[in-house]
PDB file of C-alpha atoms in Angstrom:
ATOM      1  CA  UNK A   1     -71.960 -34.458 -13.526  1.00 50.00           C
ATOM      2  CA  UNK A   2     -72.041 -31.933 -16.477  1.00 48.00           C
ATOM      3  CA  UNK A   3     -69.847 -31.879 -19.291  1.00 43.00           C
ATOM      4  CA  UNK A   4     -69.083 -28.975 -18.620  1.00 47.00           C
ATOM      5  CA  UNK A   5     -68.039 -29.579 -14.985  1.00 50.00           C
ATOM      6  CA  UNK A   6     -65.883 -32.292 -16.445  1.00 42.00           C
ATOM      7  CA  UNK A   7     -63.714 -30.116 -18.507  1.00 48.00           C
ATOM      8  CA  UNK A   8     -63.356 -27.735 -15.848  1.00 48.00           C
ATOM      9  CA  UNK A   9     -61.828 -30.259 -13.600  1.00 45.00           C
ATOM     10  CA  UNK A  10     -59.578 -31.999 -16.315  1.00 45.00           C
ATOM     11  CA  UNK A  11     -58.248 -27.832 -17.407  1.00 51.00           C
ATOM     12  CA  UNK A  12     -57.552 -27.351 -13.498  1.00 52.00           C
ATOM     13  CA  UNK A  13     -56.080 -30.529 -12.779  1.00 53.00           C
ATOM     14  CA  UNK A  14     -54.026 -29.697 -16.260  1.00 53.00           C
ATOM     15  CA  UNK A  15     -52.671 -26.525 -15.120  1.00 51.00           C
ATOM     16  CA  UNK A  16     -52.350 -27.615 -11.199  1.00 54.00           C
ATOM     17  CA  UNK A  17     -49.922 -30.347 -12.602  1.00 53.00           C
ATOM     18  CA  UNK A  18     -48.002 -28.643 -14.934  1.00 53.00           C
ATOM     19  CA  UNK A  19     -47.184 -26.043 -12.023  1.00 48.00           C
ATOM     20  CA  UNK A  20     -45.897 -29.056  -9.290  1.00 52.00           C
ATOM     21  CA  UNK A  21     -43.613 -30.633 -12.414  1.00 51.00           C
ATOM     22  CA  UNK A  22     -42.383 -26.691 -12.937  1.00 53.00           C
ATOM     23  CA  UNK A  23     -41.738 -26.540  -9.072  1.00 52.00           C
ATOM     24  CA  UNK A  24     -39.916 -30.112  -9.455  1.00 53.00           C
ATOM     25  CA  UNK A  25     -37.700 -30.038 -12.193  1.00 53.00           C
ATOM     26  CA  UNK A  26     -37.092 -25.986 -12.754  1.00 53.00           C
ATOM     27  CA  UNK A  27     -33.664 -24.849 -11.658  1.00 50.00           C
ATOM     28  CA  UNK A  28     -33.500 -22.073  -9.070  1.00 45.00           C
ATOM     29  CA  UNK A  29     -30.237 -20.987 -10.123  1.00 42.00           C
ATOM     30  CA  UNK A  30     -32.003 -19.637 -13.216  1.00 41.00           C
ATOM     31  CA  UNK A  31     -34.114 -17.395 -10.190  1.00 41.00           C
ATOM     32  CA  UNK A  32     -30.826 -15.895  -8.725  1.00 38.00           C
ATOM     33  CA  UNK A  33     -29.394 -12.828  -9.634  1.00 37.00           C
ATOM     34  CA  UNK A  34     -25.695 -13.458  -9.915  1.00 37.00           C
ATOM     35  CA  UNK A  35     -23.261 -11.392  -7.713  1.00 36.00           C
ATOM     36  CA  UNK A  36     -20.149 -10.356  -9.215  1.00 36.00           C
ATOM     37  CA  UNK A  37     -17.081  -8.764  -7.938  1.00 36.00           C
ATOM     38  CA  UNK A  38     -14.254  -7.204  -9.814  1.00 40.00           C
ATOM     39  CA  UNK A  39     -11.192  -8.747  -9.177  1.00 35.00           C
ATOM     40  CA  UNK A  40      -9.306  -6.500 -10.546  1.00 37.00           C
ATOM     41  CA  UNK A  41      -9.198  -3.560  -8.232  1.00 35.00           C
ATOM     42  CA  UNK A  42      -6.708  -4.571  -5.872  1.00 37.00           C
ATOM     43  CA  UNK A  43      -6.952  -3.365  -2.132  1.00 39.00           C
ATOM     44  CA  UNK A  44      -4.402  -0.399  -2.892  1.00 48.00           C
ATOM     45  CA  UNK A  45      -6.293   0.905  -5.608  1.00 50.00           C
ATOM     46  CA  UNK A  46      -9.437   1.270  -2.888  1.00 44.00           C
ATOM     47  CA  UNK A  47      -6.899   1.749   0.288  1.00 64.00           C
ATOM     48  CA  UNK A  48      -8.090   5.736   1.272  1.00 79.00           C
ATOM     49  CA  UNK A  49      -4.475   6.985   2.138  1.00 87.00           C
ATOM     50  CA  UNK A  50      -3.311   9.253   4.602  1.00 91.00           C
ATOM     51  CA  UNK A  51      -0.773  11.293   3.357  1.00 97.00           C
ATOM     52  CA  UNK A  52      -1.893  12.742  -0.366  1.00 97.00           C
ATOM     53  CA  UNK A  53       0.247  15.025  -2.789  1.00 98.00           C
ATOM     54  CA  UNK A  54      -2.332  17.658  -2.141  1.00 98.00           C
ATOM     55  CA  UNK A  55      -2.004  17.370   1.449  1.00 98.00           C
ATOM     56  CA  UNK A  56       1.500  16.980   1.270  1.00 98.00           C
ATOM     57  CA  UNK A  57       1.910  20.243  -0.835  1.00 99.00           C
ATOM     58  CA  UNK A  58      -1.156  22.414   1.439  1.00 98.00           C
ATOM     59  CA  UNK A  59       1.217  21.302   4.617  1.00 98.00           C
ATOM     60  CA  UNK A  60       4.917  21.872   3.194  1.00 98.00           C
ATOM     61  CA  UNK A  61       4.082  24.989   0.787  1.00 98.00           C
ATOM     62  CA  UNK A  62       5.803  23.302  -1.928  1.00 98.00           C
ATOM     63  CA  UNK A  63       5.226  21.638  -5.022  1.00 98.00           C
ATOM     64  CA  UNK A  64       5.933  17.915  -6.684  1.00 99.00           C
ATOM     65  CA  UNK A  65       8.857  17.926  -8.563  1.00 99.00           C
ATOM     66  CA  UNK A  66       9.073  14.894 -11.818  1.00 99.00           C
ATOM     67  CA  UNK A  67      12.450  12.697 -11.353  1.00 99.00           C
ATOM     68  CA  UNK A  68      13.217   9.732 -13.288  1.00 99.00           C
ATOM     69  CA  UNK A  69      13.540   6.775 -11.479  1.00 99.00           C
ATOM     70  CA  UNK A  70      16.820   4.898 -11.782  1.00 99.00           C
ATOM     71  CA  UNK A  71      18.019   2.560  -9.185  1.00 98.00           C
ATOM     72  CA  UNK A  72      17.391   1.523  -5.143  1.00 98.00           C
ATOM     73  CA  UNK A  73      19.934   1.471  -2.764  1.00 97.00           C
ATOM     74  CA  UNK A  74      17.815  -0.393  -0.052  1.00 98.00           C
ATOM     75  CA  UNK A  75      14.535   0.467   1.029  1.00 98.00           C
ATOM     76  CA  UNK A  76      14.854   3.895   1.916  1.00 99.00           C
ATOM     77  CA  UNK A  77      17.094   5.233  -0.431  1.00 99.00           C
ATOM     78  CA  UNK A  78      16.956   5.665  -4.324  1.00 99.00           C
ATOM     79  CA  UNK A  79      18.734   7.176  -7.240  1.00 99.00           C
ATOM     80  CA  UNK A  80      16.393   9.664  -9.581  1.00 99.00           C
ATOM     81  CA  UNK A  81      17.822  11.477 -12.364  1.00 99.00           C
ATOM     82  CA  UNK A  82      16.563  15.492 -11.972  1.00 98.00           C
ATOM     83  CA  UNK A  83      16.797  17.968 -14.391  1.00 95.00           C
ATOM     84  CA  UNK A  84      19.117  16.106 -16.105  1.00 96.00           C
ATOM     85  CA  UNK A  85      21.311  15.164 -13.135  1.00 98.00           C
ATOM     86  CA  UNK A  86      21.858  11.485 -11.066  1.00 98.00           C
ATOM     87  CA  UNK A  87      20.747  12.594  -7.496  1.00 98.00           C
ATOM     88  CA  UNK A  88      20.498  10.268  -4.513  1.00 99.00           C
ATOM     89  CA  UNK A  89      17.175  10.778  -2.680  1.00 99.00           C
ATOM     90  CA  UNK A  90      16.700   9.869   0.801  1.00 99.00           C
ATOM     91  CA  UNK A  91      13.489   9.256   2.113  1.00 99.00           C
ATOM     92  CA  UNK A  92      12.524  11.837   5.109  1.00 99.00           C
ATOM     93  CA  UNK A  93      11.804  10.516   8.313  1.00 98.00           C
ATOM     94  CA  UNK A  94      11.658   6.968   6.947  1.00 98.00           C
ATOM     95  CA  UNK A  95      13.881   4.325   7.865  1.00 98.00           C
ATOM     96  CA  UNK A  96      14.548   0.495   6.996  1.00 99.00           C
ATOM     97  CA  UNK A  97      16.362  -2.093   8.027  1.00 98.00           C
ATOM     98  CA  UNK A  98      19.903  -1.952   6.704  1.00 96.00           C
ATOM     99  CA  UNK A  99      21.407  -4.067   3.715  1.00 96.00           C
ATOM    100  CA  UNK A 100      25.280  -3.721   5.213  1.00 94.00           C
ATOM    101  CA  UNK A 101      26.458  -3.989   1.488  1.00 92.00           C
ATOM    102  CA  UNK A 102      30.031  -5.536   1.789  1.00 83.00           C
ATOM    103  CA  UNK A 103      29.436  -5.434   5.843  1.00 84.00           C
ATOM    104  CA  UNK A 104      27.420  -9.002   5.967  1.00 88.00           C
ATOM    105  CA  UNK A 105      24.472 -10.401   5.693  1.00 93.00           C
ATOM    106  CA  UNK A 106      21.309  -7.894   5.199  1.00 96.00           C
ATOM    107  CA  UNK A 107      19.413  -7.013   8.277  1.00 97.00           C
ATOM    108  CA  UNK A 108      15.928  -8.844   8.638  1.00 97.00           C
ATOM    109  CA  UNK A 109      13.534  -7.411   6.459  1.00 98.00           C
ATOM    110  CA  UNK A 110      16.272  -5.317   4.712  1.00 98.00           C
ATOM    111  CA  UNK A 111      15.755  -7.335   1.670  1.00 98.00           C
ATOM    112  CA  UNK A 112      11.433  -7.036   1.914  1.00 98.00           C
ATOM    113  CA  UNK A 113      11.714  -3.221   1.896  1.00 98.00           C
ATOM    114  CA  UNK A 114      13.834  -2.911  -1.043  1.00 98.00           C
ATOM    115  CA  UNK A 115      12.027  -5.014  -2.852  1.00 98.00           C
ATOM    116  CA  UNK A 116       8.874  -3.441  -2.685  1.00 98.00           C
ATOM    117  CA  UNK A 117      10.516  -0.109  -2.865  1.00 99.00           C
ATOM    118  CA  UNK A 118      11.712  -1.666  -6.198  1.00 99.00           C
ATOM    119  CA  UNK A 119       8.545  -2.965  -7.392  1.00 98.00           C
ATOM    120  CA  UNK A 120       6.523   0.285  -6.808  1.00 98.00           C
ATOM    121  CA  UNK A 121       8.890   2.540  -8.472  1.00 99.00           C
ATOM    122  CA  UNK A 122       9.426   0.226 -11.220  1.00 98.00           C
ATOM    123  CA  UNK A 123       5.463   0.082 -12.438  1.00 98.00           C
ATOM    124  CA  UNK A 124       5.145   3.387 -11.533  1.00 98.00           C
ATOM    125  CA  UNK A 125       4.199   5.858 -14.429  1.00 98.00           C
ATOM    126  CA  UNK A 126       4.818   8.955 -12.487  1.00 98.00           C
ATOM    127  CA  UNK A 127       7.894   9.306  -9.658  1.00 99.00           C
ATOM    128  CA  UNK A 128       7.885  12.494  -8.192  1.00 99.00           C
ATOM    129  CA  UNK A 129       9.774  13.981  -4.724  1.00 99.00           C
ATOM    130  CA  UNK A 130       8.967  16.683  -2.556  1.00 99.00           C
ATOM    131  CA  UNK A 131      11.345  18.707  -0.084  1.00 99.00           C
ATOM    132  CA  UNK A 132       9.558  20.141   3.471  1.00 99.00           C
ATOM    133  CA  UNK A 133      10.333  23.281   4.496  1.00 98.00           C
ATOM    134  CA  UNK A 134      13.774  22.552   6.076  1.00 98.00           C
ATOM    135  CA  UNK A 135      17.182  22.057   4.169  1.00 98.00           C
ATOM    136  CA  UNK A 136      16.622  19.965   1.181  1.00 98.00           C
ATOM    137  CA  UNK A 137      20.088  17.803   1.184  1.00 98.00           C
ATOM    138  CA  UNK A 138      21.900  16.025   4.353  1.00 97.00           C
ATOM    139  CA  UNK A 139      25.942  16.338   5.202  1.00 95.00           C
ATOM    140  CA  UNK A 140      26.045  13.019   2.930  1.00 95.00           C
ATOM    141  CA  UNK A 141      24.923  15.370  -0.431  1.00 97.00           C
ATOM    142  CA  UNK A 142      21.310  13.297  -0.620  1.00 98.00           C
ATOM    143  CA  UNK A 143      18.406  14.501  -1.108  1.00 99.00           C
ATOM    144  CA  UNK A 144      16.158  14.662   1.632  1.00 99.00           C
ATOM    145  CA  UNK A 145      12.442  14.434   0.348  1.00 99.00           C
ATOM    146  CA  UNK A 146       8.807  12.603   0.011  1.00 99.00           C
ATOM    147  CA  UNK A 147       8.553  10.066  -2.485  1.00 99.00           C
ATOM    148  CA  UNK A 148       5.453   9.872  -4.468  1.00 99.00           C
ATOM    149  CA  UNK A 149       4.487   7.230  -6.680  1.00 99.00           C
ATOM    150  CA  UNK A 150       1.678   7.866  -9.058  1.00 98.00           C
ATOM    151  CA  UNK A 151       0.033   9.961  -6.548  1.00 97.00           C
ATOM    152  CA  UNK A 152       0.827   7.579  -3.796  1.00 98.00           C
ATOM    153  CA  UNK A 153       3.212   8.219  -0.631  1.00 98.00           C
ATOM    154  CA  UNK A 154       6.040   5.602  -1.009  1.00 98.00           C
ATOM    155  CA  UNK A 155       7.000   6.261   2.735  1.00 98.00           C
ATOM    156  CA  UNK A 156       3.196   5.707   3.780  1.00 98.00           C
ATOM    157  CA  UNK A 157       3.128   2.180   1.941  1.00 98.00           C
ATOM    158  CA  UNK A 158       6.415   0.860   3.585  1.00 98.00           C
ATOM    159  CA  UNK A 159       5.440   2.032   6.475  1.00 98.00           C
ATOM    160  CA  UNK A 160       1.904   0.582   5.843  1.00 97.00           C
ATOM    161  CA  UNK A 161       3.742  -3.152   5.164  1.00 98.00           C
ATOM    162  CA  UNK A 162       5.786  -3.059   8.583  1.00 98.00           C
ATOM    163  CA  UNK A 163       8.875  -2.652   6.860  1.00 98.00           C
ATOM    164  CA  UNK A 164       9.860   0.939   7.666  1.00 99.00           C
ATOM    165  CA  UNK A 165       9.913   3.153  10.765  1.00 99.00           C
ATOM    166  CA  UNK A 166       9.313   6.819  11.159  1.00 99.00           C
ATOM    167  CA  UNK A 167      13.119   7.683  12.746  1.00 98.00           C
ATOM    168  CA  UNK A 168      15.777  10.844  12.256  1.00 97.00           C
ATOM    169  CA  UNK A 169      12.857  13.565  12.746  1.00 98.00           C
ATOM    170  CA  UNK A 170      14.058  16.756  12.640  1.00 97.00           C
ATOM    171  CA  UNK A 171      11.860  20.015  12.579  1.00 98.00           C
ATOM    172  CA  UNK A 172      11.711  21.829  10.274  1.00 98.00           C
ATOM    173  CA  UNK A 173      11.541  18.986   7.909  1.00 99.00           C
ATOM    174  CA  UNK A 174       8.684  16.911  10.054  1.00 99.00           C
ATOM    175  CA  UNK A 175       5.678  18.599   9.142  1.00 99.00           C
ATOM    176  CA  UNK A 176       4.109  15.233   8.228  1.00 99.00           C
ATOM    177  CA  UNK A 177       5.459  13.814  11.171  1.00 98.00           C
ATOM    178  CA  UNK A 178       2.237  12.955  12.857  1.00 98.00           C
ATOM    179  CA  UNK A 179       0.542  11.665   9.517  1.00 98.00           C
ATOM    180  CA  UNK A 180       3.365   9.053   9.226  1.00 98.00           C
ATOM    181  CA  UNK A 181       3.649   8.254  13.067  1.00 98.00           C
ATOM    182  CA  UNK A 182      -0.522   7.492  12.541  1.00 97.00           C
ATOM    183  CA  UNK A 183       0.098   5.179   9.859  1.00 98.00           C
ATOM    184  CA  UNK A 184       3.373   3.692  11.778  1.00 98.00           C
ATOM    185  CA  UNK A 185       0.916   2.532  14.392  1.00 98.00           C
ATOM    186  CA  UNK A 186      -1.629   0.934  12.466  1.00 97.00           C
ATOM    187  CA  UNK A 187       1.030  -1.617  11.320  1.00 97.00           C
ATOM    188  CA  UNK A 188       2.737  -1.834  14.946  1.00 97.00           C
ATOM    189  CA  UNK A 189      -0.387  -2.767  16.868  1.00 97.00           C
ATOM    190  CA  UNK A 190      -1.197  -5.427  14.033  1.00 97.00           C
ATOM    191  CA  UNK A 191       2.436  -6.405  14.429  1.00 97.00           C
ATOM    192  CA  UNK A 192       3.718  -6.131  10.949  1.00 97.00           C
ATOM    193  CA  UNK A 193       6.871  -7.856   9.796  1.00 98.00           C
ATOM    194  CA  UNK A 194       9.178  -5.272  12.196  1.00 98.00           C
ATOM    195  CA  UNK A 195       7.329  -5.142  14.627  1.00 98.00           C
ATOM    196  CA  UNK A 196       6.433  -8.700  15.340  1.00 96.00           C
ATOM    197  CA  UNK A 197       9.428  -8.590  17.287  1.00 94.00           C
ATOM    198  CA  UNK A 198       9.256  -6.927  20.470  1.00 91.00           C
ATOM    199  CA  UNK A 199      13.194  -5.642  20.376  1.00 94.00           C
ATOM    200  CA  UNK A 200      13.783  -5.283  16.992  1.00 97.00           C
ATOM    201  CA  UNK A 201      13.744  -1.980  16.701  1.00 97.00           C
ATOM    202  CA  UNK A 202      15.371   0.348  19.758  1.00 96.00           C
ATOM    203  CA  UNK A 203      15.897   4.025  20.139  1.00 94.00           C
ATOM    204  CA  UNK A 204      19.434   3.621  18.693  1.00 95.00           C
ATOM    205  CA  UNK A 205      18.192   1.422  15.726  1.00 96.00           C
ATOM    206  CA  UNK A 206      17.757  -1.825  14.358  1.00 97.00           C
ATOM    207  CA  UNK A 207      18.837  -4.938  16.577  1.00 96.00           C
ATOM    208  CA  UNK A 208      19.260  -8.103  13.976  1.00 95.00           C
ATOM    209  CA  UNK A 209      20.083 -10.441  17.394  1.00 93.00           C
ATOM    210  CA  UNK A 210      16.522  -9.634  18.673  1.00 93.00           C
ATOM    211  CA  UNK A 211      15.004 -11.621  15.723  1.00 92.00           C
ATOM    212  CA  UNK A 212      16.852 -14.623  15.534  1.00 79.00           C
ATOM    213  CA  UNK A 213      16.064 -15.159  19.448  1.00 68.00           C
TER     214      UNK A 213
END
């Protein structure tokens, strides 16, 4: 054999070695391209939502009015201050389970709605209401309006949680009746706090017996 042959099969079995100790000991980890999610964006900053404030305003012909958020009665009712005035707003076509203030104990899932109603007008950075094209106050002296929270329906995310129903619909003031009966069933068919039981809510209201069956 040549020398030359020699030190061809000493630089091949040279590199052919250094590859299988590459292939043993390198890690593959350092192959992968890393995946990374953002864990910030929550699901409700991504959730596309139904009912929009340019929807809302195309449908009703009106515009968003600015309030100042104050205080929540329960889950459906809040106190705004506007233009300078304390008003009570009640939310249209929404309803949730009662708190019977000085009347007992709070209704099941009284306490859930409020709560949330709480913590999404409390972070909020803009509150605003909007009336529909029918009277804008009930016999009580309340407002009657959609709640917006930074852009977001405040009706459409209760009744998103299963903690509100669409009830007391009356035209003129329904024209987002549909939108919020189409979000109503989303959380009924996936049985959503409410609705998870069967009687809980019937055509004359809420029915606290049914749950603790």
């Amino acid at each position: 054999m040549k020398l030359s042959d020699v030190k061809t099969l000493i630089t091949s079995g040279t590199i052919i070695l250094a590859v299988a100790l590459y292939l043993i000991f390198s890690d593959p980890k350092e192959e992968a391209t890393p995946v990374t999610t953002d864990t910030n964006v929550s699901l409700e900053e991504t959730k596309e939502y139904v009912i929009t404030p340019e929807f809302a305003m195309d449908k009703t012909g009106k515009q968003l009015i600015d309030v100042n958020y104050l205080s929540a009665n329960d889950g459906d009712t809040i106190n705004v201050e506007l233009k300078g005035e304390k008003k009570k707003v009640r939310f249209l076509m929404i309803d949730t389970p009662e708190m019977n203030y000085d009347k007992g104990d709070p209704m099941p899932y009284a306490e859930q709605a409020k709560a949330l109603t709480i913590q999404k007008l409390e972070a909020a950075k803009s509150v605003q209401v909007l009336f529909d094209k029918g009277p804008e106050t009930d016999k009580y002296g309340r407002l009657l309006a959609y709640v917006f929270v930074d852009g977001v329906s405040l009706p459409e995310i209760l009744l998103n949680e299963g903690l509100a129903a669409v009830r007391y619909v009356n035209a003129p003031n329904n024209t987002l009746e549909n939108e919020l009966l189409e979000v109503q069933d989303v959380a009924k068919n996936a049985k959503l706090n409410i609705w998870e039981h069967e009687n809980y809510l019937q055509r004359d209201g809420f029915h606290p017996e049914e749950v603790s069956k």
